[in-house]
mmCIF file with all atom_site columns, C-alpha atoms in Angstrom:
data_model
loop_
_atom_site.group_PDB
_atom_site.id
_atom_site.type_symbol
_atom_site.label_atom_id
_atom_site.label_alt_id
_atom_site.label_comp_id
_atom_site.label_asym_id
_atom_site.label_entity_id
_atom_site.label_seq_id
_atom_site.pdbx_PDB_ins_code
_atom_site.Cartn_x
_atom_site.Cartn_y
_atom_site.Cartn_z
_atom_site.occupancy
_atom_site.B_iso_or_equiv
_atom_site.pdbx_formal_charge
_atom_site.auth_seq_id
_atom_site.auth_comp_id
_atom_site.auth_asym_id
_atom_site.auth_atom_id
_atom_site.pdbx_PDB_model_num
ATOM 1   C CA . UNK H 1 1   ? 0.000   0.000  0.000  1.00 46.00 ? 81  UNK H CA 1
ATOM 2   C CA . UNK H 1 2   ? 1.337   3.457  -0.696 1.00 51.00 ? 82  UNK H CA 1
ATOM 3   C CA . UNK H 1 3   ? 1.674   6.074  2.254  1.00 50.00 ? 83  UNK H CA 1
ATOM 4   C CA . UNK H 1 4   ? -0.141  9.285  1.734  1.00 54.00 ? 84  UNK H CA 1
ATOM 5   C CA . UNK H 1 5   ? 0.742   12.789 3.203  1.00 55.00 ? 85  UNK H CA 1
ATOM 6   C CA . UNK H 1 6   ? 4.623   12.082 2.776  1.00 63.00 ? 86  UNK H CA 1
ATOM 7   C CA . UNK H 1 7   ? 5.191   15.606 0.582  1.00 62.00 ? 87  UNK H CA 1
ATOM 8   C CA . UNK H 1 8   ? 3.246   18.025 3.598  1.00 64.00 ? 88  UNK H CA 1
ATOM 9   C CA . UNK H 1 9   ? 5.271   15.588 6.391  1.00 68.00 ? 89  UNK H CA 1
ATOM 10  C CA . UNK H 1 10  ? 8.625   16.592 4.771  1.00 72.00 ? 90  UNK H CA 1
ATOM 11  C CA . UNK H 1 11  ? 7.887   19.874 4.218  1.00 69.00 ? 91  UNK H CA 1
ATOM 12  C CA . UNK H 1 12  ? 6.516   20.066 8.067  1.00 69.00 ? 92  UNK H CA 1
ATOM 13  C CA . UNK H 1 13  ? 10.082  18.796 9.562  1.00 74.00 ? 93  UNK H CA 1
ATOM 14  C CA . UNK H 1 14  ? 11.845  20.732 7.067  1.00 73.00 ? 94  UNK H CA 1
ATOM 15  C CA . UNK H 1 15  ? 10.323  23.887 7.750  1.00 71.00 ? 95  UNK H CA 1
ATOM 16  C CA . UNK H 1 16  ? 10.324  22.934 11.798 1.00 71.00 ? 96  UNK H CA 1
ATOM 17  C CA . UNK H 1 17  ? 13.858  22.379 11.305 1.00 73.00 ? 97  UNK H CA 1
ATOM 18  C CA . UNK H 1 18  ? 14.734  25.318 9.368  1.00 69.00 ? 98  UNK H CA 1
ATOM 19  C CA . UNK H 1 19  ? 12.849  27.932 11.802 1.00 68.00 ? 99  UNK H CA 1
ATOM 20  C CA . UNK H 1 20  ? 14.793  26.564 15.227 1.00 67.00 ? 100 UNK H CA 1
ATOM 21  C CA . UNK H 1 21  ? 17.941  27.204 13.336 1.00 69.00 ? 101 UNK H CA 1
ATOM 22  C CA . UNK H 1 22  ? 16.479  31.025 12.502 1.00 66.00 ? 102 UNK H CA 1
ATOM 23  C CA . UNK H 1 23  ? 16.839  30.426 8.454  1.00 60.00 ? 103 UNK H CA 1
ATOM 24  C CA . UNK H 1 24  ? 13.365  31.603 8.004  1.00 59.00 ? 104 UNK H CA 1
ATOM 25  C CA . UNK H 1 25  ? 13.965  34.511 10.061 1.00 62.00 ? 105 UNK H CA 1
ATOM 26  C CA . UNK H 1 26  ? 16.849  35.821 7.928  1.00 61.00 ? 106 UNK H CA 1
ATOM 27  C CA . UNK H 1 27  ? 14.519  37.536 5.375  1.00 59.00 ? 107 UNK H CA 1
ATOM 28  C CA . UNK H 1 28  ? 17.923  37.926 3.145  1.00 63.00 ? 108 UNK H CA 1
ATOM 29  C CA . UNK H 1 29  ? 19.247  34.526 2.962  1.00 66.00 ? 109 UNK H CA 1
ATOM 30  C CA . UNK H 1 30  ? 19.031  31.975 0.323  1.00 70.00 ? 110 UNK H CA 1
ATOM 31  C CA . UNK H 1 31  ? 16.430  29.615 1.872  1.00 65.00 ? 111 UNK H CA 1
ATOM 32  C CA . UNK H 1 32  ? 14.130  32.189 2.872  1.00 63.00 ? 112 UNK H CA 1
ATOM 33  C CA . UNK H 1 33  ? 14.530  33.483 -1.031 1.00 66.00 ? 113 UNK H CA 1
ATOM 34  C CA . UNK H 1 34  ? 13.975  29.817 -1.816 1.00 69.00 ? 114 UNK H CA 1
ATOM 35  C CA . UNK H 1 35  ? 10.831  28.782 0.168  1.00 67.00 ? 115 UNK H CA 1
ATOM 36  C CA . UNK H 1 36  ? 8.845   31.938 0.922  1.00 65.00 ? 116 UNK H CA 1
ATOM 37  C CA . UNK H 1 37  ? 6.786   30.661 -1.291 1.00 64.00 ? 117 UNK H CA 1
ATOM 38  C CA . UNK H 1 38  ? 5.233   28.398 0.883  1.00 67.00 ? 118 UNK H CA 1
ATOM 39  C CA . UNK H 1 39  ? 4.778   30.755 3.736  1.00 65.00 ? 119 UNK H CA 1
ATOM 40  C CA . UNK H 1 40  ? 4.847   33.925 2.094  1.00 73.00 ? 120 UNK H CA 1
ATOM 41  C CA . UNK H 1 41  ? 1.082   35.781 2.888  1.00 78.00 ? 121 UNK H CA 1
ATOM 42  C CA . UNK H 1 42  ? 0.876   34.174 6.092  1.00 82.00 ? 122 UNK H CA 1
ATOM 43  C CA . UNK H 1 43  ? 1.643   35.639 9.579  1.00 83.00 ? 123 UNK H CA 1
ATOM 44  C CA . UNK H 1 44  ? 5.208   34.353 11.282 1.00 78.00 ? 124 UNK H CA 1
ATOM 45  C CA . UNK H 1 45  ? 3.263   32.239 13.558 1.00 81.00 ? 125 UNK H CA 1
ATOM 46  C CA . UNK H 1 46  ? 1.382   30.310 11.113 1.00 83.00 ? 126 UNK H CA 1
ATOM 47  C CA . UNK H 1 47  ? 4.710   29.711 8.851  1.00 75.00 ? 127 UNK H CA 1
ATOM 48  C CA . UNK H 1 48  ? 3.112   25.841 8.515  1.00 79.00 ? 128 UNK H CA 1
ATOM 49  C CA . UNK H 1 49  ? -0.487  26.755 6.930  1.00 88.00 ? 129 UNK H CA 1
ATOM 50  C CA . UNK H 1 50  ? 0.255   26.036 3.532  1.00 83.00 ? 130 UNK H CA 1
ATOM 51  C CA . UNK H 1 51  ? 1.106   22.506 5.182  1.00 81.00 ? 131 UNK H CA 1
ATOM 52  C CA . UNK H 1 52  ? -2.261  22.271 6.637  1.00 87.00 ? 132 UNK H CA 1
ATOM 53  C CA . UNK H 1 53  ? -3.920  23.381 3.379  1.00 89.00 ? 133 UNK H CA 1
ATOM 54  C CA . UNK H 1 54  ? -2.055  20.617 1.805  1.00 85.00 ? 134 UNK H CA 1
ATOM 55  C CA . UNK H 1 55  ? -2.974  18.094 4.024  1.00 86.00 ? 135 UNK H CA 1
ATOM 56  C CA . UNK H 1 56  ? -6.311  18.897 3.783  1.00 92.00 ? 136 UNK H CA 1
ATOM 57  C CA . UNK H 1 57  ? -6.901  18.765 0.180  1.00 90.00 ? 137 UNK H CA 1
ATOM 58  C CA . UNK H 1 58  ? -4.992  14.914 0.362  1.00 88.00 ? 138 UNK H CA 1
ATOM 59  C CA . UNK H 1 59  ? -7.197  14.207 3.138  1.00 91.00 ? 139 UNK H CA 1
ATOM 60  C CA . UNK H 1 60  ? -10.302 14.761 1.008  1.00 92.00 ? 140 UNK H CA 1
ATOM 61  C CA . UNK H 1 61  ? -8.699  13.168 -2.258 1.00 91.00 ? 141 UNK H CA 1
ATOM 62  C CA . UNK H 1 62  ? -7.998  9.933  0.073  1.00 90.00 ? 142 UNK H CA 1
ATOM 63  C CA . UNK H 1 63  ? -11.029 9.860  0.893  1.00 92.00 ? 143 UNK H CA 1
ATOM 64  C CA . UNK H 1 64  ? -13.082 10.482 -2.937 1.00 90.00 ? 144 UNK H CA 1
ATOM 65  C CA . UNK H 1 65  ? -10.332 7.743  -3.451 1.00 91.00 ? 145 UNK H CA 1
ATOM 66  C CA . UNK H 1 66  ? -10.338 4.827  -1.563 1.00 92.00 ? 146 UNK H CA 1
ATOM 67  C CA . UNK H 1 67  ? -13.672 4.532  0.029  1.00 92.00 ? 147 UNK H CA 1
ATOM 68  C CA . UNK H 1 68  ? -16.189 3.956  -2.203 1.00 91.00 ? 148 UNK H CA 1
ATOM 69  C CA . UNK H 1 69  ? -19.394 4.419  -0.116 1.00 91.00 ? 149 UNK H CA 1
ATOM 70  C CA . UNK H 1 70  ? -20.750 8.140  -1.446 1.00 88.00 ? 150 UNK H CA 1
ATOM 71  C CA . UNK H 1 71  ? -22.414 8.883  2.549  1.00 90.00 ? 151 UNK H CA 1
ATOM 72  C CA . UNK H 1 72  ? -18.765 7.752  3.694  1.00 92.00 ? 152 UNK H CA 1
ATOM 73  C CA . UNK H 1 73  ? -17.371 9.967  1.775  1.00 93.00 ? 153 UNK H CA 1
ATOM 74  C CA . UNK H 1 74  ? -19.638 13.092 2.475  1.00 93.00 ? 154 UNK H CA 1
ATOM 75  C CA . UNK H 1 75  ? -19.076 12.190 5.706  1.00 94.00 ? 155 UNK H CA 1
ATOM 76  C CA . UNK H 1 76  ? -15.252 12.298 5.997  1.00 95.00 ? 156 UNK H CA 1
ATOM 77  C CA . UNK H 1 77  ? -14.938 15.221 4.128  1.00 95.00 ? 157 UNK H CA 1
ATOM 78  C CA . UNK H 1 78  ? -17.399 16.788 5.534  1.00 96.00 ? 158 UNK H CA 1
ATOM 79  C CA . UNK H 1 79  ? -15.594 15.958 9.133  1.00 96.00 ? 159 UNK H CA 1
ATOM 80  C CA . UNK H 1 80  ? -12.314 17.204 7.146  1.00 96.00 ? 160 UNK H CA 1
ATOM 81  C CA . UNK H 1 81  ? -13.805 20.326 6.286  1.00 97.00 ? 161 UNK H CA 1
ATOM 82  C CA . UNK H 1 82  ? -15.268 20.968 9.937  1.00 97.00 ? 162 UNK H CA 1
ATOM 83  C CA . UNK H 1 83  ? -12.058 20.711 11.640 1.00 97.00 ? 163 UNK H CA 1
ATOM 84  C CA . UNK H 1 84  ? -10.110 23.104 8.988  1.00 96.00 ? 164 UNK H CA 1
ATOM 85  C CA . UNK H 1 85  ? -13.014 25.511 9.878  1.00 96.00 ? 165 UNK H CA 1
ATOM 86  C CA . UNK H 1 86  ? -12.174 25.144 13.504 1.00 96.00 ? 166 UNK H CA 1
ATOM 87  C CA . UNK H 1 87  ? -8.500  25.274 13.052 1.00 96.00 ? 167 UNK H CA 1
ATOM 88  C CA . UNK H 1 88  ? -8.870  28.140 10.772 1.00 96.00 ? 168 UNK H CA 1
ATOM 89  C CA . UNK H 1 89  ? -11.457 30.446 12.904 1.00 95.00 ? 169 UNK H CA 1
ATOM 90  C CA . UNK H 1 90  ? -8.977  29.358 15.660 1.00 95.00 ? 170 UNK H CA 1
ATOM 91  C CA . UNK H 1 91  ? -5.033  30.623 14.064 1.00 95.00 ? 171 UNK H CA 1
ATOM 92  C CA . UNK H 1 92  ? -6.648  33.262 11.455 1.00 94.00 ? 172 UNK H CA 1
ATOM 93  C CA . UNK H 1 93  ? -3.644  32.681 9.037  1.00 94.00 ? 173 UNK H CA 1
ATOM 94  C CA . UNK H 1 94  ? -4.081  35.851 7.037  1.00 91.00 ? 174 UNK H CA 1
ATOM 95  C CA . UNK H 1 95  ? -2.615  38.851 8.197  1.00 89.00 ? 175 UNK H CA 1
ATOM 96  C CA . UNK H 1 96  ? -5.822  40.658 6.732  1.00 85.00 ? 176 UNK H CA 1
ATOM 97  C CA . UNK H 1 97  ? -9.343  39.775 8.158  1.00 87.00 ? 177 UNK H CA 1
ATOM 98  C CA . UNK H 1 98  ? -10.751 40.032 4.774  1.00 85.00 ? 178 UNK H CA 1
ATOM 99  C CA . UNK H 1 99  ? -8.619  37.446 3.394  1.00 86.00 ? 179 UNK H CA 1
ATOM 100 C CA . UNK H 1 100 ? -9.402  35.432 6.681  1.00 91.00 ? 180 UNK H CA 1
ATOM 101 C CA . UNK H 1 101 ? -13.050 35.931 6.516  1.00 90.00 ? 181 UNK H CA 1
ATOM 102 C CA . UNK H 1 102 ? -12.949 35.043 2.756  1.00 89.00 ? 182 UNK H CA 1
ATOM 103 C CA . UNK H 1 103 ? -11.259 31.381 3.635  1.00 92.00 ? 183 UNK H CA 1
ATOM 104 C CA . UNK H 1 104 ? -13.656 31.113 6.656  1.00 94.00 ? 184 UNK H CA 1
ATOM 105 C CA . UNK H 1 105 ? -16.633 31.621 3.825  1.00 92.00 ? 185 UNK H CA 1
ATOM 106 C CA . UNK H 1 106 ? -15.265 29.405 1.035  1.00 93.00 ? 186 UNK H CA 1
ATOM 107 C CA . UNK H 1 107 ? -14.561 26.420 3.341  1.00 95.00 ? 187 UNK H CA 1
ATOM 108 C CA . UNK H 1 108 ? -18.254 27.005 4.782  1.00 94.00 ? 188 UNK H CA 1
ATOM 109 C CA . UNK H 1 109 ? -19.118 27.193 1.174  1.00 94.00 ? 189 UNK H CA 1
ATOM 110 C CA . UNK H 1 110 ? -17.532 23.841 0.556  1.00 94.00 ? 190 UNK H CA 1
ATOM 111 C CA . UNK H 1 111 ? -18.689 21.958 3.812  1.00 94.00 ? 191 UNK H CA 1
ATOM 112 C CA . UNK H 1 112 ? -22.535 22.911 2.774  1.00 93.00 ? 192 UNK H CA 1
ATOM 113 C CA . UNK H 1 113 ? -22.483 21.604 -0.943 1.00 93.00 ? 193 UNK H CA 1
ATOM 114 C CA . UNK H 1 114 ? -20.769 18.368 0.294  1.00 93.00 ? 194 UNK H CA 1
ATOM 115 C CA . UNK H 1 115 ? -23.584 18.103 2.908  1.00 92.00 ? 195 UNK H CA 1
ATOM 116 C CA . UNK H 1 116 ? -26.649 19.282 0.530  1.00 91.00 ? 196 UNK H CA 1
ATOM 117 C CA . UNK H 1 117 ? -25.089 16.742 -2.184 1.00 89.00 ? 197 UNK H CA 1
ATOM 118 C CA . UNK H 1 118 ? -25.196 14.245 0.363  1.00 89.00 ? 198 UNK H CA 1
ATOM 119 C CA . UNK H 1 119 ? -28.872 14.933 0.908  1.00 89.00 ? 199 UNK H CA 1
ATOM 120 C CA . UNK H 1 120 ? -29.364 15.242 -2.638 1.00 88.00 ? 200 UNK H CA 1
ATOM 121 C CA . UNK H 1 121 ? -27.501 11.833 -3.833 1.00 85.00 ? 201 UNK H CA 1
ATOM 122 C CA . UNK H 1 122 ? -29.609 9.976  -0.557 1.00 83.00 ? 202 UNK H CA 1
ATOM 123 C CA . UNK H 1 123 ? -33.032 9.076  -2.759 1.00 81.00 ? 203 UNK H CA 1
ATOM 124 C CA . UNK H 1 124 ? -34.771 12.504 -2.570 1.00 84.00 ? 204 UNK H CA 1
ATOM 125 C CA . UNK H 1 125 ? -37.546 13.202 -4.327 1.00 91.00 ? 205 UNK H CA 1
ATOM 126 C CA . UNK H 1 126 ? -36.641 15.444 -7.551 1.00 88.00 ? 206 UNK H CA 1
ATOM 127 C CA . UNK H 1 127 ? -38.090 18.318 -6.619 1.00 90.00 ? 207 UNK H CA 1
ATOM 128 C CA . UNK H 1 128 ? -35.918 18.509 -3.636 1.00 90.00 ? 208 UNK H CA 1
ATOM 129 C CA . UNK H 1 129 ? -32.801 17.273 -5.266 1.00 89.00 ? 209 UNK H CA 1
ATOM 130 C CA . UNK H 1 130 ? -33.814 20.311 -7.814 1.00 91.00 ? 210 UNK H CA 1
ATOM 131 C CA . UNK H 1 131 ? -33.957 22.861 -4.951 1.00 93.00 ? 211 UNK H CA 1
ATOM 132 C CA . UNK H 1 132 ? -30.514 21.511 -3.681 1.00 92.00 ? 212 UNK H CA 1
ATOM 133 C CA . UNK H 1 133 ? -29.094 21.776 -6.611 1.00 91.00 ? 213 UNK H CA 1
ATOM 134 C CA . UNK H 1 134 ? -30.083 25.587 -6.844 1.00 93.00 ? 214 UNK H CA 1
ATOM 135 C CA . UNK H 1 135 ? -28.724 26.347 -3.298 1.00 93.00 ? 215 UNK H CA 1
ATOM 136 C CA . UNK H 1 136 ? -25.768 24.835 -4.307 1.00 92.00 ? 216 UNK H CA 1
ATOM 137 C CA . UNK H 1 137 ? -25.243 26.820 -7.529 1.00 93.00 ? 217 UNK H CA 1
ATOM 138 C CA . UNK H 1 138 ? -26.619 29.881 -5.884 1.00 94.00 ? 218 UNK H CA 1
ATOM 139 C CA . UNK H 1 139 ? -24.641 30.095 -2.714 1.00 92.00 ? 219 UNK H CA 1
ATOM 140 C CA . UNK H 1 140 ? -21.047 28.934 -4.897 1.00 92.00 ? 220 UNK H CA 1
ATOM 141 C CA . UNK H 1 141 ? -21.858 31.887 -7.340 1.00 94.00 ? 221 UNK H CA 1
ATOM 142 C CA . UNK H 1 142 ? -22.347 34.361 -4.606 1.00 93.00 ? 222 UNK H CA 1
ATOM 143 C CA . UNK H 1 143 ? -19.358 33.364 -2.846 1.00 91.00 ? 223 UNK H CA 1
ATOM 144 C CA . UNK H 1 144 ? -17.826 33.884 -6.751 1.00 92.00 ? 224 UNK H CA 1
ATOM 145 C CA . UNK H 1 145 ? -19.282 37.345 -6.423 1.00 92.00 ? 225 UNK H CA 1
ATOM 146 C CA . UNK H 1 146 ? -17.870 38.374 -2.971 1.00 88.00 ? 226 UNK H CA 1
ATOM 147 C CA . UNK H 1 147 ? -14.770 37.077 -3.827 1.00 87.00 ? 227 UNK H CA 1
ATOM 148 C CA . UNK H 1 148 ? -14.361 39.197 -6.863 1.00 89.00 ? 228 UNK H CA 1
ATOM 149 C CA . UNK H 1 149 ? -15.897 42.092 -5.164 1.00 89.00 ? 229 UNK H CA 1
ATOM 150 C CA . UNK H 1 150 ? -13.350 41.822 -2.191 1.00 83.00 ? 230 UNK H CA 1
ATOM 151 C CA . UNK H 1 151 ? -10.607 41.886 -4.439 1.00 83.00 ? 231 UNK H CA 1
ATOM 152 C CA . UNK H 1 152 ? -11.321 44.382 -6.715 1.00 86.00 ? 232 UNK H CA 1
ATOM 153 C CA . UNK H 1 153 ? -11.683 46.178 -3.655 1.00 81.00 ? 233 UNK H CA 1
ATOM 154 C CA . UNK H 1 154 ? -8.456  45.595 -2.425 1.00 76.00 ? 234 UNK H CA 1
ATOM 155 C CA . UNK H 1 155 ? -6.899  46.342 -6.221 1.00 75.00 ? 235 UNK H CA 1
ATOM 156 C CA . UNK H 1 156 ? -8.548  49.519 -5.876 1.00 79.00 ? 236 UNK H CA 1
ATOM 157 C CA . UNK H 1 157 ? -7.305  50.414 -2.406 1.00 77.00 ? 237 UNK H CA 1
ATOM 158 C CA . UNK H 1 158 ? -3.648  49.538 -3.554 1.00 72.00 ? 238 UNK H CA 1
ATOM 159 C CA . UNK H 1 159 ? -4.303  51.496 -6.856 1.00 77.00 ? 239 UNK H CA 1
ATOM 160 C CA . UNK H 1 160 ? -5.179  54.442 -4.315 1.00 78.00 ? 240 UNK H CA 1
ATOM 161 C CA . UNK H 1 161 ? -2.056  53.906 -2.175 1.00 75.00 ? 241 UNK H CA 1
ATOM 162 C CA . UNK H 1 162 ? 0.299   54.102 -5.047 1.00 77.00 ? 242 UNK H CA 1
ATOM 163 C CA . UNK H 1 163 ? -1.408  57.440 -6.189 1.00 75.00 ? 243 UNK H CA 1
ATOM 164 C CA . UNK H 1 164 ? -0.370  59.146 -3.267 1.00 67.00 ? 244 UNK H CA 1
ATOM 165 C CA . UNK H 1 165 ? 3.414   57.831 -3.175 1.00 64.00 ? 245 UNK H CA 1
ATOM 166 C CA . UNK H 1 166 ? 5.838   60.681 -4.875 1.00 63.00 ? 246 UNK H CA 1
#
């Protein structure tokens, strides 16, 4: 059997490793240059988010994978999903709330279409699967929408800033 979740393991005890020996502190150096990319848009404390974002899109592939029950897998996503809510709500990555509150919504977003398809997929009547279908469609688009409002938003408030710089 293969072992899953070695990439976000590594890149956990590498990136443990490299902040007690202060590489990731030296903003200058060649593996900060190297690997900001990974951290880069986080704050300093939550240098290993990308990690848990990583670990919880394989958690959620594992489980579309191997397990073949469609409830089963509602159900362990949908448990995946919860606890990156909670862990999310609880170390607010983002150094902007926006950007935090945006996450927050699309993960809620994502947690409520696996549950409604759930419903849907669980010998509805058609009616009802119709209706779930249109909350579904209705409530991804709108996150679409604030998501495009919120950043054209911030494009236009760092448009504004770079106006006023000589």
């Amino acid at each position: 059997r293969r072992v899953h979740g070695g990439l976000p393991l590594a890149a956990v005890v590498t990136l443990v490793r490299l902040n007690a020996s202060n590489a990731l502190q030296d903003r200058t150096g060649n593996v900060f240059r190297r690997l900001r990319f990974i951290f880069e848009g986080y704050h300093d404390r939550a240098y290993l988010w990308e990690v848990a974002v990583v670990a919880r899109k394989i958690a959620c592939i594992v489980a579309l994978v191997y397990i073949s029950d469609r409830s089963s897998q509602a159900s362990i996503v949908a448990l995946v999903l919860v606890l990156a809510l909670a862990a999310h709500t609880k170390v607010s990555p983002f150094p902007y709330a926006q950007l935090n509150n945006l996450e927050t919504a699309s993960i809620g977003i994502s947690l409520c279409t696996v549950l409604l398809c759930n419903v849907a997929s669980s010998g509805v009547v058609p009616q009802i699967r119709s209706l779930i279908a249109v909350v579904c469609v209705v409530s991804n688009l709108a996150f679409l929408v604030a998501l495009l409002v919120a950043t054209t938003a911030q494009h236009a408030a760092v448009v504004e800033k770079t106006k006023n710089v000589p």
